[in-house]
Amino acid sequence: MSAAYCAPERVPPAVARHAAVPDTLPVGAPGKVGVLELGFDLVGGRTELTRRFQKAPMHIARPLFQDAALPDMAYVMFLTSGGGVLQGDRYRIGLECGRGTSAHFTTQTATRLYRMEHDYATQVVELDAGPDSYVEYLPATTIPFRDSRFYQHMSVSVGDRATVVLGEKLMAGRLARGERHAYAAYCTDLEVRDGKGRPLFADPLRLVPEERAVTGPAVLDGFGVMATLHVVTGAASAGEVADAMHAAIAATGLRGGASILPGDCGAWARILGDRSPEVDAAFFRTWDAVRRLLLHVPAPDHHGGR
């Protein structure tokens, strides 16, 4: 698996301008190209991992079935053999969830984007949720260190009658060390399409502190942590999903809100707070509200929320 295979087709100029030859391991060297390609199918009434390819430093433990309320749902944790993302890293995650499957994806710990003196790091995520599937992609918090440059492109396909729940939590930096928006560039693109390839919505994010303020009211303002939850579903109306998330956020006392996605394909919410524990708890309550509305079961408390 080459670096070209794992790299996004296009990297935003704010990140691409940092391209250089690292004075450590070069792009494409062993350990610098991480790949996870996983396929899931419904087997005997339970979601089973039926296809897997992994390349260090990325790998997974075997799927677990740890939710008594949803015994057929596979819980998959992404692992890395390194402590974080380094300059020149190129990661690719491909997830194919077949018809009727039920899966939850998360990460072992926070994603740390280390300081980068040469080049940048990227991650490509491709998620295909087949018809009648229910898929949750809820990684732990991303923490960009000083001078880090990172781009992620996430492409999601949502089949007929499928539900996809996508989450992201971003810290403004290593707040305990006094680093706040000291990264060079943090850029992401989320593109969601239906099962026929028709666009549903896109959510681009460009945080480049040296080019424009990232502390305005439309971004992080003066807060230290931002969490976002997108819910694409037809299992309930977009208004019902937005109302459920809004009520959950309002009960926490944090700044945030929810709204309907384009074409009434679902709803999304954003939460802002000063510290990770309070944002994690609010995020959990919001996810729990979605679970109760769509699946009529609570979210499992494996993420430390209350």
GROMACS .gro file of N, CA, C and O in nm, residues 198-294:
model
  388
  198ARG      N    1  -2.574   1.058  -0.487
  198ARG     CA    2  -2.620   1.196  -0.493
  198ARG      C    3  -2.583   1.270  -0.365
  198ARG      O    4  -2.603   1.218  -0.254
  199PRO      N    5  -2.528   1.391  -0.376
  199PRO     CA    6  -2.484   1.466  -0.258
  199PRO      C    7  -2.600   1.498  -0.164
  199PRO      O    8  -2.708   1.539  -0.209
  200LEU      N    9  -2.578   1.478  -0.036
  200LEU     CA   10  -2.674   1.518   0.068
  200LEU      C   11  -2.629   1.647   0.135
  200LEU      O   12  -2.706   1.742   0.148
  201PHE      N   13  -2.503   1.651   0.179
  201PHE     CA   14  -2.449   1.774   0.237
  201PHE      C   15  -2.298   1.761   0.250
  201PHE      O   16  -2.241   1.652   0.237
  202ALA      N   17  -2.233   1.874   0.273
  202ALA     CA   18  -2.089   1.878   0.298
  202ALA      C   19  -2.062   1.972   0.414
  202ALA      O   20  -2.136   2.069   0.435
  203ASP      N   21  -1.958   1.942   0.491
  203ASP     CA   22  -1.923   2.027   0.605
  203ASP      C   23  -1.771   2.046   0.605
  203ASP      O   24  -1.697   1.965   0.659
  204PRO      N   25  -1.723   2.152   0.541
  204PRO     CA   26  -1.579   2.180   0.542
  204PRO      C   27  -1.538   2.261   0.665
  204PRO      O   28  -1.616   2.343   0.714
  205LEU      N   29  -1.418   2.237   0.713
  205LEU     CA   30  -1.364   2.312   0.826
  205LEU      C   31  -1.221   2.353   0.793
  205LEU      O   32  -1.139   2.269   0.755
  206ARG      N   33  -1.191   2.482   0.806
  206ARG     CA   34  -1.058   2.534   0.780
  206ARG      C   35  -1.016   2.620   0.899
  206ARG      O   36  -1.065   2.731   0.916
  207LEU      N   37  -0.926   2.568   0.980
  207LEU     CA   38  -0.873   2.643   1.093
  207LEU      C   39  -0.725   2.670   1.066
  207LEU      O   40  -0.641   2.580   1.075
  208VAL      N   41  -0.695   2.792   1.028
  208VAL     CA   42  -0.558   2.834   0.995
  208VAL      C   43  -0.533   2.965   1.070
  208VAL      O   44  -0.557   3.074   1.017
  209PRO      N   45  -0.486   2.958   1.193
  209PRO     CA   46  -0.478   3.077   1.279
  209PRO      C   47  -0.401   3.194   1.219
  209PRO      O   48  -0.436   3.310   1.242
  210GLU      N   49  -0.295   3.166   1.141
  210GLU     CA   50  -0.215   3.277   1.089
  210GLU      C   51  -0.284   3.349   0.973
  210GLU      O   52  -0.246   3.460   0.938
  211GLU      N   53  -0.387   3.288   0.915
  211GLU     CA   54  -0.458   3.350   0.804
  211GLU      C   55  -0.582   3.426   0.849
  211GLU      O   56  -0.613   3.533   0.799
  212ARG      N   57  -0.656   3.368   0.941
  212ARG     CA   58  -0.778   3.434   0.990
  212ARG      C   59  -0.808   3.384   1.131
  212ARG      O   60  -0.768   3.274   1.169
  213ALA      N   61  -0.880   3.466   1.205
  213ALA     CA   62  -0.910   3.432   1.345
  213ALA      C   63  -0.994   3.305   1.352
  213ALA      O   64  -1.088   3.287   1.275
  214VAL      N   65  -0.960   3.218   1.446
  214VAL     CA   66  -1.037   3.096   1.466
  214VAL      C   67  -1.115   3.104   1.598
  214VAL      O   68  -1.170   3.005   1.645
  215THR      N   69  -1.119   3.223   1.654
  215THR     CA   70  -1.189   3.243   1.781
  215THR      C   71  -1.313   3.329   1.764
  215THR      O   72  -1.363   3.386   1.861
  216GLY      N   73  -1.365   3.341   1.642
  216GLY     CA   74  -1.487   3.416   1.619
  216GLY      C   75  -1.609   3.337   1.661
  216GLY      O   76  -1.601   3.217   1.692
  217PRO      N   77  -1.726   3.400   1.662
  217PRO     CA   78  -1.849   3.332   1.706
  217PRO      C   79  -1.892   3.218   1.616
  217PRO      O   80  -1.966   3.130   1.658
  218ALA      N   81  -1.846   3.214   1.491
  218ALA     CA   82  -1.884   3.107   1.400
  218ALA      C   83  -1.790   2.988   1.408
  218ALA      O   84  -1.813   2.887   1.341
  219VAL      N   85  -1.684   2.998   1.490
  219VAL     CA   86  -1.589   2.889   1.502
  219VAL      C   87  -1.582   2.846   1.648
  219VAL      O   88  -1.682   2.803   1.705
  220LEU      N   89  -1.469   2.862   1.716
  220LEU     CA   90  -1.459   2.817   1.855
  220LEU      C   91  -1.481   2.930   1.955
  220LEU      O   92  -1.482   2.904   2.075
  221ASP      N   93  -1.494   3.054   1.906
  221ASP     CA   94  -1.506   3.167   1.997
  221ASP      C   95  -1.390   3.160   2.098
  221ASP      O   96  -1.278   3.137   2.058
  222GLY      N   97  -1.417   3.174   2.226
  222GLY     CA   98  -1.309   3.166   2.324
  222GLY      C   99  -1.303   3.033   2.395
  222GLY      O  100  -1.235   3.019   2.497
  223PHE      N  101  -1.373   2.931   2.342
  223PHE     CA  102  -1.382   2.802   2.409
  223PHE      C  103  -1.264   2.713   2.374
  223PHE      O  104  -1.197   2.731   2.274
  224GLY      N  105  -1.241   2.612   2.458
  224GLY     CA  106  -1.127   2.524   2.439
  224GLY      C  107  -1.159   2.395   2.367
  224GLY      O  108  -1.068   2.329   2.315
  225VAL      N  109  -1.287   2.356   2.363
  225VAL     CA  110  -1.324   2.228   2.304
  225VAL      C  111  -1.452   2.245   2.222
  225VAL      O  112  -1.545   2.314   2.267
  226MET      N  113  -1.456   2.184   2.104
  226MET     CA  114  -1.574   2.187   2.019
  226MET      C  115  -1.611   2.045   1.981
  226MET      O  116  -1.525   1.966   1.940
  227ALA      N  117  -1.739   2.010   1.993
  227ALA     CA  118  -1.787   1.878   1.954
  227ALA      C  119  -1.899   1.893   1.852
  227ALA      O  120  -1.982   1.984   1.864
  228THR      N  121  -1.901   1.804   1.755
  228THR     CA  122  -2.002   1.808   1.648
  228THR      C  123  -2.060   1.670   1.630
  228THR      O  124  -1.987   1.569   1.635
  229LEU      N  125  -2.190   1.663   1.609
  229LEU     CA  126  -2.258   1.536   1.586
  229LEU      C  127  -2.352   1.551   1.466
  229LEU      O  128  -2.438   1.639   1.465
  230HIS      N  129  -2.332   1.469   1.363
  230HIS     CA  130  -2.420   1.465   1.247
  230HIS      C  131  -2.499   1.334   1.251
  230HIS      O  132  -2.441   1.227   1.272
  231VAL      N  133  -2.628   1.343   1.228
  231VAL     CA  134  -2.715   1.225   1.227
  231VAL      C  135  -2.791   1.222   1.095
  231VAL      O  136  -2.875   1.309   1.070
  232VAL      N  137  -2.761   1.125   1.009
  232VAL     CA  138  -2.830   1.108   0.881
  232VAL      C  139  -2.924   0.990   0.896
  232VAL      O  140  -2.878   0.876   0.919
  233THR      N  141  -3.053   1.014   0.885
  233THR     CA  142  -3.149   0.907   0.913
  233THR      C  143  -3.285   0.937   0.852
  233THR      O  144  -3.318   1.053   0.828
  234GLY      N  145  -3.360   0.830   0.831
  234GLY     CA  146  -3.500   0.843   0.794
  234GLY      C  147  -3.588   0.776   0.897
  234GLY      O  148  -3.709   0.765   0.880
  235ALA      N  149  -3.525   0.730   1.007
  235ALA     CA  150  -3.600   0.659   1.112
  235ALA      C  151  -3.687   0.753   1.194
  235ALA      O  152  -3.777   0.708   1.264
  236ALA      N  153  -3.657   0.881   1.191
  236ALA     CA  154  -3.738   0.985   1.255
  236ALA      C  155  -3.724   1.110   1.171
  236ALA      O  156  -3.631   1.123   1.091
  237SER      N  157  -3.816   1.203   1.186
  237SER     CA  158  -3.808   1.326   1.107
  237SER      C  159  -3.688   1.408   1.151
  237SER      O  160  -3.640   1.397   1.264
  238ALA      N  161  -3.639   1.489   1.058
  238ALA     CA  162  -3.523   1.574   1.089
  238ALA      C  163  -3.554   1.665   1.207
  238ALA      O  164  -3.467   1.689   1.292
  239GLY      N  165  -3.676   1.718   1.213
  239GLY     CA  166  -3.713   1.805   1.323
  239GLY      C  167  -3.711   1.734   1.457
  239GLY      O  168  -3.667   1.791   1.558
  240GLU      N  169  -3.755   1.608   1.460
  240GLU     CA  170  -3.753   1.532   1.585
  240GLU      C  171  -3.611   1.508   1.633
  240GLU      O  172  -3.581   1.519   1.754
  241VAL      N  173  -3.521   1.476   1.540
  241VAL     CA  174  -3.382   1.453   1.577
  241VAL      C  175  -3.318   1.582   1.629
  241VAL      O  176  -3.250   1.582   1.732
  242ALA      N  177  -3.340   1.692   1.558
  242ALA     CA  178  -3.284   1.820   1.601
  242ALA      C  179  -3.338   1.861   1.738
  242ALA      O  180  -3.263   1.908   1.824
  243ASP      N  181  -3.468   1.842   1.760
  243ASP     CA  182  -3.527   1.880   1.889
  243ASP      C  183  -3.470   1.795   2.003
  243ASP      O  184  -3.445   1.847   2.112
  244ALA      N  185  -3.451   1.667   1.978
  244ALA     CA  186  -3.397   1.579   2.082
  244ALA      C  187  -3.255   1.620   2.119
  244ALA      O  188  -3.218   1.625   2.238
  245MET      N  189  -3.173   1.651   2.018
  245MET     CA  190  -3.036   1.693   2.046
  245MET      C  191  -3.033   1.828   2.115
  245MET      O  192  -2.955   1.851   2.209
  246HIS      N  193  -3.117   1.920   2.068
  246HIS     CA  194  -3.119   2.053   2.129
  246HIS      C  195  -3.158   2.046   2.277
  246HIS      O  196  -3.097   2.112   2.362
  247ALA      N  197  -3.259   1.963   2.309
  247ALA     CA  198  -3.301   1.951   2.449
  247ALA      C  199  -3.189   1.892   2.535
  247ALA      O  200  -3.169   1.933   2.650
  248ALA      N  201  -3.115   1.795   2.480
  248ALA     CA  202  -3.006   1.734   2.555
  248ALA      C  203  -2.896   1.835   2.583
  248ALA      O  204  -2.841   1.840   2.695
  249ILE      N  205  -2.863   1.917   2.484
  249ILE     CA  206  -2.758   2.018   2.503
  249ILE      C  207  -2.803   2.124   2.602
  249ILE      O  208  -2.726   2.166   2.689
  250ALA      N  209  -2.928   2.169   2.590
  250ALA     CA  210  -2.979   2.272   2.680
  250ALA      C  211  -2.973   2.228   2.825
  250ALA      O  212  -2.948   2.310   2.915
  251ALA      N  213  -2.991   2.099   2.850
  251ALA     CA  214  -2.990   2.049   2.987
  251ALA      C  215  -2.851   2.052   3.049
  251ALA      O  216  -2.837   2.044   3.171
  252THR      N  217  -2.746   2.063   2.966
  252THR     CA  218  -2.609   2.064   3.018
  252THR      C  219  -2.564   2.202   3.060
  252THR      O  220  -2.466   2.216   3.136
  253GLY      N  221  -2.629   2.306   3.008
  253GLY     CA  222  -2.588   2.443   3.040
  253GLY      C  223  -2.472   2.492   2.956
  253GLY      O  224  -2.429   2.607   2.971
  254LEU      N  225  -2.422   2.410   2.864
  254LEU     CA  226  -2.313   2.453   2.777
  254LEU      C  227  -2.368   2.528   2.656
  254LEU      O  228  -2.486   2.521   2.623
  255ARG      N  229  -2.278   2.599   2.587
  255ARG     CA  230  -2.315   2.667   2.465
  255ARG      C  231  -2.329   2.565   2.352
  255ARG      O  232  -2.241   2.480   2.335
  256GLY      N  233  -2.437   2.571   2.277
  256GLY     CA  234  -2.454   2.478   2.167
  256GLY      C  235  -2.594   2.483   2.111
  256GLY      O  236  -2.679   2.560   2.158
  257GLY      N  237  -2.619   2.404   2.011
  257GLY     CA  238  -2.750   2.400   1.950
  257GLY      C  239  -2.755   2.295   1.842
  257GLY      O  240  -2.656   2.228   1.812
  258ALA      N  241  -2.874   2.277   1.784
  258ALA     CA  242  -2.895   2.176   1.681
  258ALA      C  243  -2.980   2.234   1.570
  258ALA      O  244  -3.056   2.329   1.591
  259SER      N  245  -2.966   2.177   1.451
  259SER     CA  246  -3.040   2.225   1.336
  259SER      C  247  -3.061   2.112   1.238
  259SER      O  248  -2.999   2.005   1.248
  260ILE      N  249  -3.149   2.134   1.140
  260ILE     CA  250  -3.182   2.035   1.039
  260ILE      C  251  -3.080   2.040   0.926
  260ILE      O  252  -3.036   2.146   0.885
  261LEU      N  253  -3.043   1.922   0.875
  261LEU     CA  254  -2.951   1.913   0.763
  261LEU      C  255  -3.025   1.941   0.632
  261LEU      O  256  -3.147   1.928   0.624
  262PRO      N  257  -2.952   1.977   0.527
  262PRO     CA  258  -3.016   2.005   0.397
  262PRO      C  259  -3.102   1.889   0.349
  262PRO      O  260  -3.065   1.771   0.366
  263GLY      N  261  -3.215   1.923   0.289
  263GLY     CA  262  -3.304   1.821   0.236
  263GLY      C  263  -3.372   1.737   0.342
  263GLY      O  264  -3.427   1.630   0.311
  264ASP      N  265  -3.369   1.783   0.468
  264ASP     CA  266  -3.429   1.709   0.579
  264ASP      C  267  -3.377   1.566   0.588
  264ASP      O  268  -3.449   1.473   0.627
  265CYS      N  269  -3.248   1.546   0.554
  265CYS     CA  270  -3.190   1.412   0.559
  265CYS      C  271  -3.146   1.374   0.700
  265CYS      O  272  -3.099   1.262   0.723
  266GLY      N  273  -3.162   1.464   0.794
  266GLY     CA  274  -3.123   1.439   0.932
  266GLY      C  275  -3.100   1.570   1.003
  266GLY      O  276  -3.157   1.674   0.966
  267ALA      N  277  -3.016   1.567   1.106
  267ALA     CA  278  -2.989   1.687   1.185
  267ALA      C  279  -2.846   1.684   1.235
  267ALA      O  280  -2.779   1.581   1.230
  268TRP      N  281  -2.800   1.799   1.282
  268TRP     CA  282  -2.664   1.807   1.335
  268TRP      C  283  -2.662   1.900   1.454
  268TRP      O  284  -2.751   1.984   1.472
  269ALA      N  285  -2.561   1.882   1.538
  269ALA     CA  286  -2.549   1.962   1.660
  269ALA      C  287  -2.403   1.999   1.682
  269ALA      O  288  -2.312   1.927   1.638
  270ARG      N  289  -2.382   2.111   1.750
  270ARG     CA  290  -2.247   2.154   1.787
  270ARG      C  291  -2.248   2.201   1.931
  270ARG      O  292  -2.342   2.270   1.975
  271ILE      N  293  -2.144   2.163   2.004
  271ILE     CA  294  -2.132   2.193   2.147
  271ILE      C  295  -1.997   2.257   2.172
  271ILE      O  296  -1.894   2.212   2.121
  272LEU      N  297  -1.995   2.363   2.254
  272LEU     CA  298  -1.871   2.432   2.290
  272LEU      C  299  -1.856   2.435   2.442
  272LEU      O  300  -1.954   2.456   2.515
  273GLY      N  301  -1.734   2.415   2.488
  273GLY     CA  302  -1.708   2.419   2.631
  273GLY      C  303  -1.563   2.452   2.659
  273GLY      O  304  -1.479   2.456   2.568
  274ASP      N  305  -1.533   2.476   2.786
  274ASP     CA  306  -1.397   2.513   2.823
  274ASP      C  307  -1.307   2.393   2.849
  274ASP      O  308  -1.187   2.401   2.829
  275ARG      N  309  -1.365   2.282   2.894
  275ARG     CA  310  -1.284   2.168   2.935
  275ARG      C  311  -1.340   2.039   2.872
  275ARG      O  312  -1.459   2.027   2.847
  276SER      N  313  -1.252   1.942   2.852
  276SER     CA  314  -1.292   1.816   2.791
  276SER      C  315  -1.399   1.741   2.869
  276SER      O  316  -1.495   1.692   2.809
  277PRO      N  317  -1.387   1.727   3.003
  277PRO     CA  318  -1.486   1.647   3.075
  277PRO      C  319  -1.629   1.696   3.056
  277PRO      O  320  -1.721   1.615   3.036
  278GLU      N  321  -1.649   1.827   3.060
  278GLU     CA  322  -1.785   1.878   3.047
  278GLU      C  323  -1.838   1.862   2.904
  278GLU      O  324  -1.955   1.833   2.883
  279VAL      N  325  -1.750   1.879   2.804
  279VAL     CA  326  -1.793   1.860   2.666
  279VAL      C  327  -1.818   1.712   2.637
  279VAL      O  328  -1.915   1.676   2.568
  280ASP      N  329  -1.732   1.624   2.690
  280ASP     CA  330  -1.753   1.480   2.673
  280ASP      C  331  -1.889   1.439   2.730
  280ASP      O  332  -1.962   1.360   2.668
  281ALA      N  333  -1.922   1.490   2.848
  281ALA     CA  334  -2.049   1.455   2.911
  281ALA      C  335  -2.167   1.506   2.830
  281ALA      O  336  -2.267   1.436   2.812
  282ALA      N  337  -2.156   1.629   2.776
  282ALA     CA  338  -2.264   1.685   2.695
  282ALA      C  339  -2.278   1.609   2.564
  282ALA      O  340  -2.389   1.586   2.515
  283PHE      N  341  -2.165   1.571   2.505
  283PHE     CA  342  -2.167   1.494   2.382
  283PHE      C  343  -2.236   1.359   2.406
  283PHE      O  344  -2.318   1.315   2.324
  284PHE      N  345  -2.203   1.295   2.517
  284PHE     CA  346  -2.265   1.167   2.550
  284PHE      C  347  -2.416   1.182   2.565
  284PHE      O  348  -2.494   1.100   2.514
  285ARG      N  349  -2.460   1.287   2.634
  285ARG     CA  350  -2.604   1.307   2.653
  285ARG      C  351  -2.674   1.329   2.520
  285ARG      O  352  -2.787   1.283   2.499
  286THR      N  353  -2.608   1.398   2.428
  286THR     CA  354  -2.667   1.423   2.297
  286THR      C  355  -2.676   1.295   2.216
  286THR      O  356  -2.778   1.266   2.152
  287TRP      N  357  -2.568   1.217   2.216
  287TRP     CA  358  -2.569   1.086   2.149
  287TRP      C  359  -2.674   0.995   2.212
  287TRP      O  360  -2.748   0.925   2.141
  288ASP      N  361  -2.683   0.996   2.344
  288ASP     CA  362  -2.782   0.915   2.414
  288ASP      C  363  -2.924   0.952   2.372
  288ASP      O  364  -3.009   0.865   2.352
  289ALA      N  365  -2.951   1.081   2.356
  289ALA     CA  366  -3.083   1.126   2.313
  289ALA      C  367  -3.116   1.073   2.173
  289ALA      O  368  -3.230   1.034   2.145
  290VAL      N  369  -3.016   1.072   2.085
  290VAL     CA  370  -3.035   1.019   1.951
  290VAL      C  371  -3.064   0.869   1.957
  290VAL      O  372  -3.155   0.818   1.890
  291ARG      N  373  -2.986   0.796   2.038
  291ARG     CA  374  -3.007   0.652   2.053
  291ARG      C  375  -3.149   0.621   2.102
  291ARG      O  376  -3.217   0.532   2.052
  292ARG      N  377  -3.193   0.695   2.202
  292ARG     CA  378  -3.326   0.669   2.259
  292ARG      C  379  -3.436   0.700   2.159
  292ARG      O  380  -3.539   0.630   2.155
  293LEU      N  381  -3.415   0.802   2.077
  293LEU     CA  382  -3.516   0.838   1.977
  293LEU      C  383  -3.522   0.736   1.864
  293LEU      O  384  -3.630   0.692   1.823
  294LEU      N  385  -3.405   0.698   1.812
  294LEU     CA  386  -3.401   0.614   1.692
  294LEU      C  387  -3.406   0.465   1.721
  294LEU      O  388  -3.465   0.388   1.644
   0.00000   0.00000   0.00000
